[in-house]
Amino acid sequence: MRELILGIETSCDETAAAVVEAGTQVLSNVVHSQTALHERWRGVVPEVASRSHTERILPILQQALADAAVTPEDLTAIAVTHRPGMIGCLLVGLAAAKALAWRFGKPLLGVDHVQAHVHTGFLAEPDLPLPALALVASGGHTALYLIHERGRTERLGTTRDDAAGEALDKGAALLGLPYPGGPAIQRAAATGNAKRYDLPRTLLGPDSLDFSFSGLKTALLYTLRPQGAPPRAAPPEGQELADLAASYQEALVDVLVQKLARAARATSARSLCLGGGVARNTRLRERLAAEPSLTRLHLVLPAPDLCSDNGAMIASLGSHLLRTGQVATLELDAVATPAAGGKAVVRR
Ligand code: KG4
Ligand code: ZN
């Protein structure tokens, strides 16, 4: 019998649903992004986001089933993000998932959003060589994991302040670029000289696999407006803007690459995979492919649409939960915080 899992994701500002067969074959992957709704606030407004999820969830679910040419009766189980995220947003997906599970008598699977990003590599490559390093870099999270096997991961390091995507979003705001900042900075950087501005690469201790991006953001602020100088009359433009964007992007990407190189040296990882919206970044992808200290690792770069928030990664990890008997009840709750990630482990 076919294993068909419906994955539902509403933890932040994407209303998403997908049908995945046998854990890794994506039959449909429908995402409605609310970016346009939140742009003027330069960030996600929880109440606006949850209202929009409520309006969109049913058509998105119908579309995901139609694209996959399956009916709710055909489904094996319903997987849904239940943590971490904004409570009002999570509750919309959870209510839909519970209603479907109850009405059609299907098992309900509660998926951790961050762990779903960590496991994205399996969607691109079901036989991912293990152990695998996974970098999750998004607007809310930036962390490095070692995947020992599906469902068993060890957090090696995490951010001590801003997430990488958050640093890009805030940097873009300083540069007068639109939200979300990651794609805007990538576009502006395309014609820029990344060497023009010398911005800091915060690596913390010599063995640390943690991240810190707040100093980079502050350095950009003072590059734009040196201490004691009057406010700028207008945001940068033309070549100055391109060079600032390129220098900022390069500093952030450099830190991610150097941390991955450290993690590769410190572990017996055989492959490297990415997840989270920042993993869409073309400069990061180029740098990883060219980095000499990473050539020993098998590099897995999932399609951009599997990196940013989506239902396929939820269905895929849901498949693992189903196969290992980790089925939820209709009591499943929304939880705002990430699951305890364990202490960051420094390996020598
Ligand atoms: O994973 P995601 O879609 O949502 C969260 O769980 O946060 O990630 C969104 C983040 C935003 O900060 C956005 O600026 C960033 O991913 N992002 C990018 C790119 N596309 C999205 N960052 C760098 N380059 C991109 N092309
Ligand atoms: Zn995410």
GROMACS .gro file of C-alpha atoms and ligand atoms in nm:
model
  375
    1MET     CA    1   0.000   0.000   0.000
    2ARG     CA    2   0.124   0.352  -0.076
    3GLU     CA    3   0.243   0.560   0.220
    4LEU     CA    4   0.096   0.905   0.154
    5ILE     CA    5   0.151   1.173   0.418
    6LEU     CA    6  -0.007   1.516   0.415
    7GLY     CA    7   0.224   1.775   0.574
    8ILE     CA    8   0.083   2.103   0.708
    9GLU     CA    9   0.296   2.405   0.802
   10THR     CA   10   0.167   2.732   0.951
   11SER     CA   11   0.424   2.819   1.218
   12CYS     CA   12   0.525   3.157   1.077
   13ASP     CA   13   0.426   3.346   0.761
   14GLU     CA   14   0.387   3.064   0.510
   15THR     CA   15   0.063   2.871   0.479
   16ALA     CA   16   0.188   2.545   0.331
   17ALA     CA   17   0.072   2.191   0.259
   18ALA     CA   18   0.227   1.902   0.069
   19VAL     CA   19   0.178   1.535  -0.001
   20VAL     CA   20   0.487   1.315   0.023
   21GLU     CA   21   0.496   0.949  -0.077
   22ALA     CA   22   0.718   0.696   0.103
   23GLY     CA   23   0.893   0.966   0.304
   24THR     CA   24   1.083   1.134   0.022
   25GLN     CA   25   0.883   1.163  -0.302
   26VAL     CA   26   0.720   1.505  -0.316
   27LEU     CA   27   0.388   1.468  -0.502
   28SER     CA   28   0.275   1.824  -0.430
   29ASN     CA   29   0.416   2.121  -0.241
   30VAL     CA   30   0.193   2.429  -0.214
   31VAL     CA   31   0.314   2.741  -0.033
   32HIS     CA   32   0.136   3.069   0.015
   33SER     CA   33   0.378   3.333   0.139
   34GLN     CA   34   0.241   3.628   0.338
   35THR     CA   35   0.545   3.847   0.264
   36ALA     CA   36   0.335   4.117   0.099
   37LEU     CA   37   0.116   4.146   0.412
   38HIS     CA   38   0.410   4.197   0.648
   39GLU     CA   39   0.641   4.402   0.426
   40ARG     CA   40   0.535   4.739   0.560
   41TRP     CA   41   0.607   4.628   0.918
   42ARG     CA   42   0.947   4.480   0.819
   43GLY     CA   43   0.866   4.165   1.011
   44VAL     CA   44   0.589   3.916   1.080
   45VAL     CA   45   0.293   4.054   1.278
   46PRO     CA   46   0.154   3.750   1.467
   47GLU     CA   47  -0.213   3.851   1.461
   48VAL     CA   48  -0.206   3.938   1.091
   49ALA     CA   49  -0.025   3.612   1.016
   50SER     CA   50  -0.270   3.387   1.201
   51ARG     CA   51  -0.570   3.559   1.042
   52SER     CA   52  -0.421   3.506   0.698
   53HIS     CA   53  -0.352   3.137   0.777
   54THR     CA   54  -0.719   3.098   0.870
   55GLU     CA   55  -0.824   3.244   0.535
   56ARG     CA   56  -0.580   3.038   0.329
   57ILE     CA   57  -0.558   2.700   0.496
   58LEU     CA   58  -0.854   2.530   0.326
   59PRO     CA   59  -0.771   2.629  -0.034
   60ILE     CA   60  -0.405   2.539   0.023
   61LEU     CA   61  -0.501   2.195   0.156
   62GLN     CA   62  -0.736   2.138  -0.137
   63GLN     CA   63  -0.463   2.243  -0.380
   64ALA     CA   64  -0.205   2.011  -0.222
   65LEU     CA   65  -0.442   1.714  -0.248
   66ALA     CA   66  -0.547   1.803  -0.604
   67ASP     CA   67  -0.187   1.850  -0.727
   68ALA     CA   68  -0.097   1.510  -0.583
   69ALA     CA   69  -0.416   1.358  -0.732
   70VAL     CA   70  -0.517   1.204  -0.399
   71THR     CA   71  -0.825   1.230  -0.176
   72PRO     CA   72  -0.822   1.257   0.203
   73GLU     CA   73  -0.931   0.890   0.218
   74ASP     CA   74  -0.612   0.790   0.034
   75LEU     CA   75  -0.386   0.948   0.297
   76THR     CA   76  -0.192   0.730   0.540
   77ALA     CA   77  -0.147   1.002   0.802
   78ILE     CA   78  -0.159   1.378   0.866
   79ALA     CA   79   0.161   1.550   0.983
   80VAL     CA   80   0.158   1.903   1.122
   81THR     CA   81   0.409   2.149   1.267
   82HIS     CA   82   0.320   2.184   1.635
   83ARG     CA   83   0.638   2.363   1.755
   84PRO     CA   84   0.817   2.603   1.761
   85GLY     CA   85   0.640   2.908   1.623
   86MET     CA   86   0.381   3.172   1.695
   87ILE     CA   87   0.099   3.014   1.893
   88GLY     CA   88  -0.186   3.173   1.698
   89CYS     CA   89  -0.026   3.056   1.373
   90LEU     CA   90   0.051   2.702   1.490
   91LEU     CA   91  -0.306   2.661   1.614
   92VAL     CA   92  -0.450   2.714   1.265
   93GLY     CA   93  -0.249   2.428   1.116
   94LEU     CA   94  -0.314   2.210   1.421
   95ALA     CA   95  -0.690   2.266   1.408
   96ALA     CA   96  -0.695   2.173   1.038
   97ALA     CA   97  -0.479   1.865   1.093
   98LYS     CA   98  -0.687   1.744   1.389
   99ALA     CA   99  -1.012   1.797   1.201
  100LEU     CA  100  -0.885   1.592   0.905
  101ALA     CA  101  -0.739   1.320   1.129
  102TRP     CA  102  -1.066   1.291   1.322
  103ARG     CA  103  -1.300   1.310   1.022
  104PHE     CA  104  -1.108   1.057   0.810
  105GLY     CA  105  -0.976   0.839   1.093
  106LYS     CA  106  -0.606   0.898   1.014
  107PRO     CA  107  -0.307   0.902   1.251
  108LEU     CA  108  -0.192   1.250   1.358
  109LEU     CA  109   0.183   1.329   1.365
  110GLY     CA  110   0.323   1.630   1.556
  111VAL     CA  111   0.639   1.760   1.386
  112ASP     CA  112   0.909   1.990   1.523
  113HIS     CA  113   0.969   2.261   1.261
  114VAL     CA  114   1.343   2.299   1.328
  115GLN     CA  115   1.399   1.924   1.310
  116ALA     CA  116   1.209   1.920   0.981
  117HIS     CA  117   1.458   2.177   0.840
  118VAL     CA  118   1.745   1.963   0.978
  119HIS     CA  119   1.611   1.660   0.787
  120THR     CA  120   1.553   1.842   0.455
  121GLY     CA  121   1.862   1.674   0.307
  122PHE     CA  122   1.674   1.340   0.302
  123LEU     CA  123   1.416   1.488   0.065
  124ALA     CA  124   1.692   1.576  -0.180
  125GLU     CA  125   1.882   1.255  -0.122
  126PRO     CA  126   1.706   0.968   0.058
  127ASP     CA  127   2.036   0.781   0.102
  128LEU     CA  128   2.219   1.076   0.252
  129PRO     CA  129   2.559   0.943   0.372
  130LEU     CA  130   2.560   0.947   0.754
  131PRO     CA  131   2.659   1.099   0.982
  132ALA     CA  132   2.566   1.423   0.809
  133LEU     CA  133   2.623   1.782   0.907
  134ALA     CA  134   2.313   1.999   0.872
  135LEU     CA  135   2.312   2.376   0.878
  136VAL     CA  136   1.971   2.527   0.952
  137ALA     CA  137   1.975   2.899   0.879
  138SER     CA  138   1.645   3.084   0.871
  139GLY     CA  139   1.479   3.397   1.001
  140GLY     CA  140   1.421   3.246   1.343
  141HIS     CA  141   1.698   2.987   1.385
  142THR     CA  142   2.061   2.934   1.302
  143ALA     CA  143   2.217   2.613   1.425
  144LEU     CA  144   2.448   2.331   1.327
  145TYR     CA  145   2.348   1.969   1.380
  146LEU     CA  146   2.507   1.631   1.334
  147ILE     CA  147   2.254   1.378   1.207
  148HIS     CA  148   2.351   1.033   1.330
  149GLU     CA  149   2.045   0.876   1.174
  150ARG     CA  150   1.695   0.990   1.085
  151GLY     CA  151   1.534   1.121   1.403
  152ARG     CA  152   1.860   1.118   1.604
  153THR     CA  153   2.040   1.451   1.583
  154GLU     CA  154   2.293   1.629   1.801
  155ARG     CA  155   2.309   2.006   1.814
  156LEU     CA  156   2.671   2.120   1.773
  157GLY     CA  157   2.616   2.493   1.797
  158THR     CA  158   2.356   2.765   1.777
  159THR     CA  159   2.333   3.141   1.756
  160ARG     CA  160   2.395   3.343   2.068
  161ASP     CA  161   2.202   3.642   1.938
  162ASP     CA  162   2.049   3.699   1.594
  163ALA     CA  163   1.966   3.425   1.346
  164ALA     CA  164   2.141   3.459   1.008
  165GLY     CA  165   1.816   3.548   0.832
  166GLU     CA  166   1.734   3.799   1.103
  167ALA     CA  167   2.076   3.963   1.051
  168LEU     CA  168   2.002   3.985   0.678
  169ASP     CA  169   1.654   4.126   0.741
  170LYS     CA  170   1.788   4.389   0.985
  171GLY     CA  171   2.088   4.468   0.762
  172ALA     CA  172   1.853   4.523   0.469
  173ALA     CA  173   1.650   4.765   0.681
  174LEU     CA  174   1.966   4.967   0.755
  175LEU     CA  175   2.045   4.973   0.383
  176GLY     CA  176   1.694   5.090   0.293
  177LEU     CA  177   1.621   4.759   0.116
  178PRO     CA  178   1.280   4.586   0.138
  179TYR     CA  179   1.171   4.295   0.359
  180PRO     CA  180   1.255   4.007   0.350
  181GLY     CA  181   1.617   4.118   0.356
  182GLY     CA  182   1.794   3.798   0.242
  183PRO     CA  183   1.672   3.800  -0.120
  184ALA     CA  184   1.695   4.183  -0.135
  185ILE     CA  185   2.059   4.181  -0.020
  186GLN     CA  186   2.140   3.897  -0.260
  187ARG     CA  187   1.995   4.098  -0.551
  188ALA     CA  188   2.171   4.423  -0.452
  189ALA     CA  189   2.501   4.235  -0.398
  190ALA     CA  190   2.503   4.091  -0.751
  191THR     CA  191   2.691   4.389  -0.895
  192GLY     CA  192   2.884   4.476  -0.580
  193ASN     CA  193   3.246   4.449  -0.469
  194ALA     CA  194   3.248   4.234  -0.154
  195LYS     CA  195   3.600   4.351  -0.062
  196ARG     CA  196   3.519   4.722  -0.045
  197TYR     CA  197   3.402   4.725   0.317
  198ASP     CA  198   3.588   4.530   0.582
  199LEU     CA  199   3.309   4.396   0.805
  200PRO     CA  200   3.380   4.167   1.104
  201ARG     CA  201   3.357   3.786   1.101
  202THR     CA  202   3.270   3.688   1.457
  203LEU     CA  203   3.397   3.333   1.513
  204LEU     CA  204   3.384   3.329   1.896
  205GLY     CA  205   3.640   3.090   2.057
  206PRO     CA  206   3.880   2.890   1.836
  207ASP     CA  207   3.668   2.572   1.867
  208SER     CA  208   3.326   2.728   1.901
  209LEU     CA  209   3.053   2.613   1.666
  210ASP     CA  210   2.815   2.879   1.795
  211PHE     CA  211   2.723   3.184   1.590
  212SER     CA  212   2.693   3.556   1.664
  213PHE     CA  213   2.574   3.809   1.409
  214SER     CA  214   2.486   4.113   1.619
  215GLY     CA  215   2.837   4.262   1.584
  216LEU     CA  216   2.814   4.243   1.206
  217LYS     CA  217   2.487   4.433   1.212
  218THR     CA  218   2.634   4.701   1.440
  219ALA     CA  219   2.941   4.730   1.215
  220LEU     CA  220   2.714   4.796   0.919
  221LEU     CA  221   2.530   5.061   1.118
  222TYR     CA  222   2.857   5.244   1.197
  223THR     CA  223   2.987   5.205   0.842
  224LEU     CA  224   2.674   5.382   0.723
  225ARG     CA  225   2.689   5.642   0.994
  226PRO     CA  226   3.024   5.674   1.175
  227GLN     CA  227   2.994   5.761   1.543
  228GLY     CA  228   2.949   6.133   1.593
  229ALA     CA  229   2.851   6.190   1.228
  230PRO     CA  230   2.512   6.341   1.148
  231PRO     CA  231   2.237   6.111   1.011
  232ARG     CA  232   2.260   6.039   0.639
  233ALA     CA  233   2.031   6.246   0.422
  234ALA     CA  234   1.932   5.939   0.219
  235PRO     CA  235   1.998   5.563   0.220
  236PRO     CA  236   2.291   5.442   0.005
  237GLU     CA  237   2.228   5.380  -0.362
  238GLY     CA  238   2.403   5.275  -0.683
  239GLN     CA  239   2.752   5.129  -0.650
  240GLU     CA  240   2.778   5.218  -0.281
  241LEU     CA  241   2.464   5.017  -0.205
  242ALA     CA  242   2.581   4.721  -0.416
  243ASP     CA  243   2.924   4.718  -0.246
  244LEU     CA  244   2.771   4.745   0.103
  245ALA     CA  245   2.525   4.462   0.030
  246ALA     CA  246   2.799   4.243  -0.119
  247SER     CA  247   3.038   4.308   0.173
  248TYR     CA  248   2.764   4.237   0.429
  249GLN     CA  249   2.647   3.919   0.256
  250GLU     CA  250   3.007   3.799   0.217
  251ALA     CA  251   3.086   3.850   0.588
  252LEU     CA  252   2.778   3.651   0.692
  253VAL     CA  253   2.835   3.374   0.437
  254ASP     CA  254   3.203   3.359   0.537
  255VAL     CA  255   3.108   3.288   0.899
  256LEU     CA  256   2.865   3.011   0.795
  257VAL     CA  257   3.130   2.850   0.571
  258GLN     CA  258   3.405   2.874   0.833
  259LYS     CA  259   3.182   2.722   1.100
  260LEU     CA  260   3.092   2.435   0.867
  261ALA     CA  261   3.463   2.380   0.794
  262ARG     CA  262   3.529   2.367   1.171
  263ALA     CA  263   3.242   2.123   1.221
  264ALA     CA  264   3.371   1.905   0.936
  265ARG     CA  265   3.713   1.888   1.105
  266ALA     CA  266   3.563   1.817   1.447
  267THR     CA  267   3.331   1.533   1.343
  268SER     CA  268   3.331   1.224   1.127
  269ALA     CA  269   3.056   1.370   0.906
  270ARG     CA  270   3.037   1.222   0.555
  271SER     CA  271   2.795   1.468   0.406
  272LEU     CA  272   2.668   1.821   0.446
  273CYS     CA  273   2.316   1.945   0.388
  274LEU     CA  274   2.131   2.273   0.430
  275GLY     CA  275   1.786   2.386   0.540
  276GLY     CA  276   1.608   2.714   0.619
  277GLY     CA  277   1.541   3.021   0.407
  278VAL     CA  278   1.902   3.145   0.411
  279ALA     CA  279   2.001   2.816   0.242
  280ARG     CA  280   1.840   2.963  -0.071
  281ASN     CA  281   2.130   3.209  -0.090
  282THR     CA  282   2.325   3.164  -0.413
  283ARG     CA  283   2.650   3.304  -0.274
  284LEU     CA  284   2.638   3.058   0.019
  285ARG     CA  285   2.577   2.771  -0.225
  286GLU     CA  286   2.867   2.880  -0.448
  287ARG     CA  287   3.105   2.919  -0.155
  288LEU     CA  288   3.017   2.577  -0.009
  289ALA     CA  289   3.070   2.406  -0.343
  290ALA     CA  290   3.413   2.571  -0.379
  291GLU     CA  291   3.538   2.544  -0.020
  292PRO     CA  292   3.852   2.320  -0.015
  293SER     CA  293   3.809   2.213   0.348
  294LEU     CA  294   3.464   2.072   0.266
  295THR     CA  295   3.551   1.870  -0.045
  296ARG     CA  296   3.569   1.547   0.156
  297LEU     CA  297   3.198   1.587   0.235
  298HIS     CA  298   2.919   1.492  -0.001
  299LEU     CA  299   2.735   1.823  -0.049
  300VAL     CA  300   2.355   1.816  -0.066
  301LEU     CA  301   2.186   2.141  -0.167
  302PRO     CA  302   1.808   2.087  -0.159
  303ALA     CA  303   1.594   2.278  -0.410
  304PRO     CA  304   1.529   2.633  -0.281
  305ASP     CA  305   1.158   2.563  -0.229
  306LEU     CA  306   1.243   2.282   0.011
  307CYS     CA  307   1.476   2.511   0.210
  308SER     CA  308   1.229   2.785   0.305
  309ASP     CA  309   0.919   2.689   0.504
  310ASN     CA  310   0.714   2.420   0.332
  311GLY     CA  311   0.483   2.126   0.402
  312ALA     CA  312   0.700   1.863   0.228
  313MET     CA  313   0.965   1.871   0.501
  314ILE     CA  314   0.689   1.830   0.760
  315ALA     CA  315   0.540   1.529   0.579
  316SER     CA  316   0.885   1.377   0.532
  317LEU     CA  317   0.978   1.388   0.901
  318GLY     CA  318   0.618   1.284   0.976
  319SER     CA  319   0.685   0.965   0.781
  320HIS     CA  320   0.972   0.884   1.016
  321LEU     CA  321   0.748   0.948   1.319
  322LEU     CA  322   0.482   0.717   1.178
  323ARG     CA  323   0.731   0.439   1.104
  324THR     CA  324   0.876   0.462   1.454
  325GLY     CA  325   0.533   0.461   1.621
  326GLN     CA  326   0.548   0.822   1.742
  327VAL     CA  327   0.183   0.899   1.672
  328ALA     CA  328   0.014   1.191   1.851
  329THR     CA  329  -0.334   1.204   1.998
  330LEU     CA  330  -0.597   1.471   1.936
  331GLU     CA  331  -0.467   1.634   2.257
  332LEU     CA  332  -0.154   1.748   2.065
  333ASP     CA  333  -0.072   2.103   2.170
  334ALA     CA  334   0.092   2.400   2.001
  335VAL     CA  335   0.421   2.494   2.172
  336ALA     CA  336   0.595   2.825   2.107
  337THR     CA  337   0.945   2.719   2.210
  338PRO     CA  338   1.188   2.479   2.040
  339ALA     CA  339   1.234   2.135   2.193
  340ALA     CA  340   1.531   2.120   2.431
  341GLY     CA  341   1.820   2.113   2.186
  342GLY     CA  342   2.078   1.991   2.434
  343LYS     CA  343   2.394   2.181   2.511
  344ALA     CA  344   2.620   2.282   2.228
  345VAL     CA  345   2.892   2.017   2.212
  346VAL     CA  346   3.244   2.125   2.126
  347ARG     CA  347   3.447   1.840   1.980
  348ARG     CA  348   3.820   1.841   1.929
  349KG4     O1  349   1.300   2.926   0.672
  349KG4     P1  350   1.230   3.056   0.641
  349KG4     O2  351   1.147   3.061   0.516
  349KG4     O3  352   1.137   3.099   0.761
  349KG4     C1  353   1.176   3.087   0.894
  349KG4     O4  354   1.156   2.978   0.954
  349KG4     O5  355   1.236   3.187   0.945
  349KG4     O6  356   1.345   3.170   0.638
  349KG4     C2  357   1.318   3.306   0.615
  349KG4     C3  358   1.451   3.380   0.614
  349KG4     C4  359   1.436   3.533   0.608
  349KG4     O7  360   1.517   3.590   0.708
  349KG4     C5  361   1.488   3.568   0.468
  349KG4     O8  362   1.550   3.696   0.462
  349KG4     C6  363   1.586   3.457   0.442
  349KG4     O9  364   1.528   3.342   0.500
  349KG4     N1  365   1.609   3.433   0.298
  349KG4     C7  366   1.728   3.446   0.238
  349KG4     C8  367   1.708   3.421   0.100
  349KG4     N2  368   1.575   3.392   0.082
  349KG4     C9  369   1.517   3.398   0.206
  349KG4     N3  370   1.849   3.479   0.287
  349KG4    C10  371   1.952   3.487   0.200
  349KG4     N4  372   1.939   3.468   0.067
  349KG4    C11  373   1.820   3.434   0.012
  349KG4     N5  374   1.809   3.413  -0.120
  350ZN      ZN  375   1.158   2.767   0.905
   0.00000   0.00000   0.00000
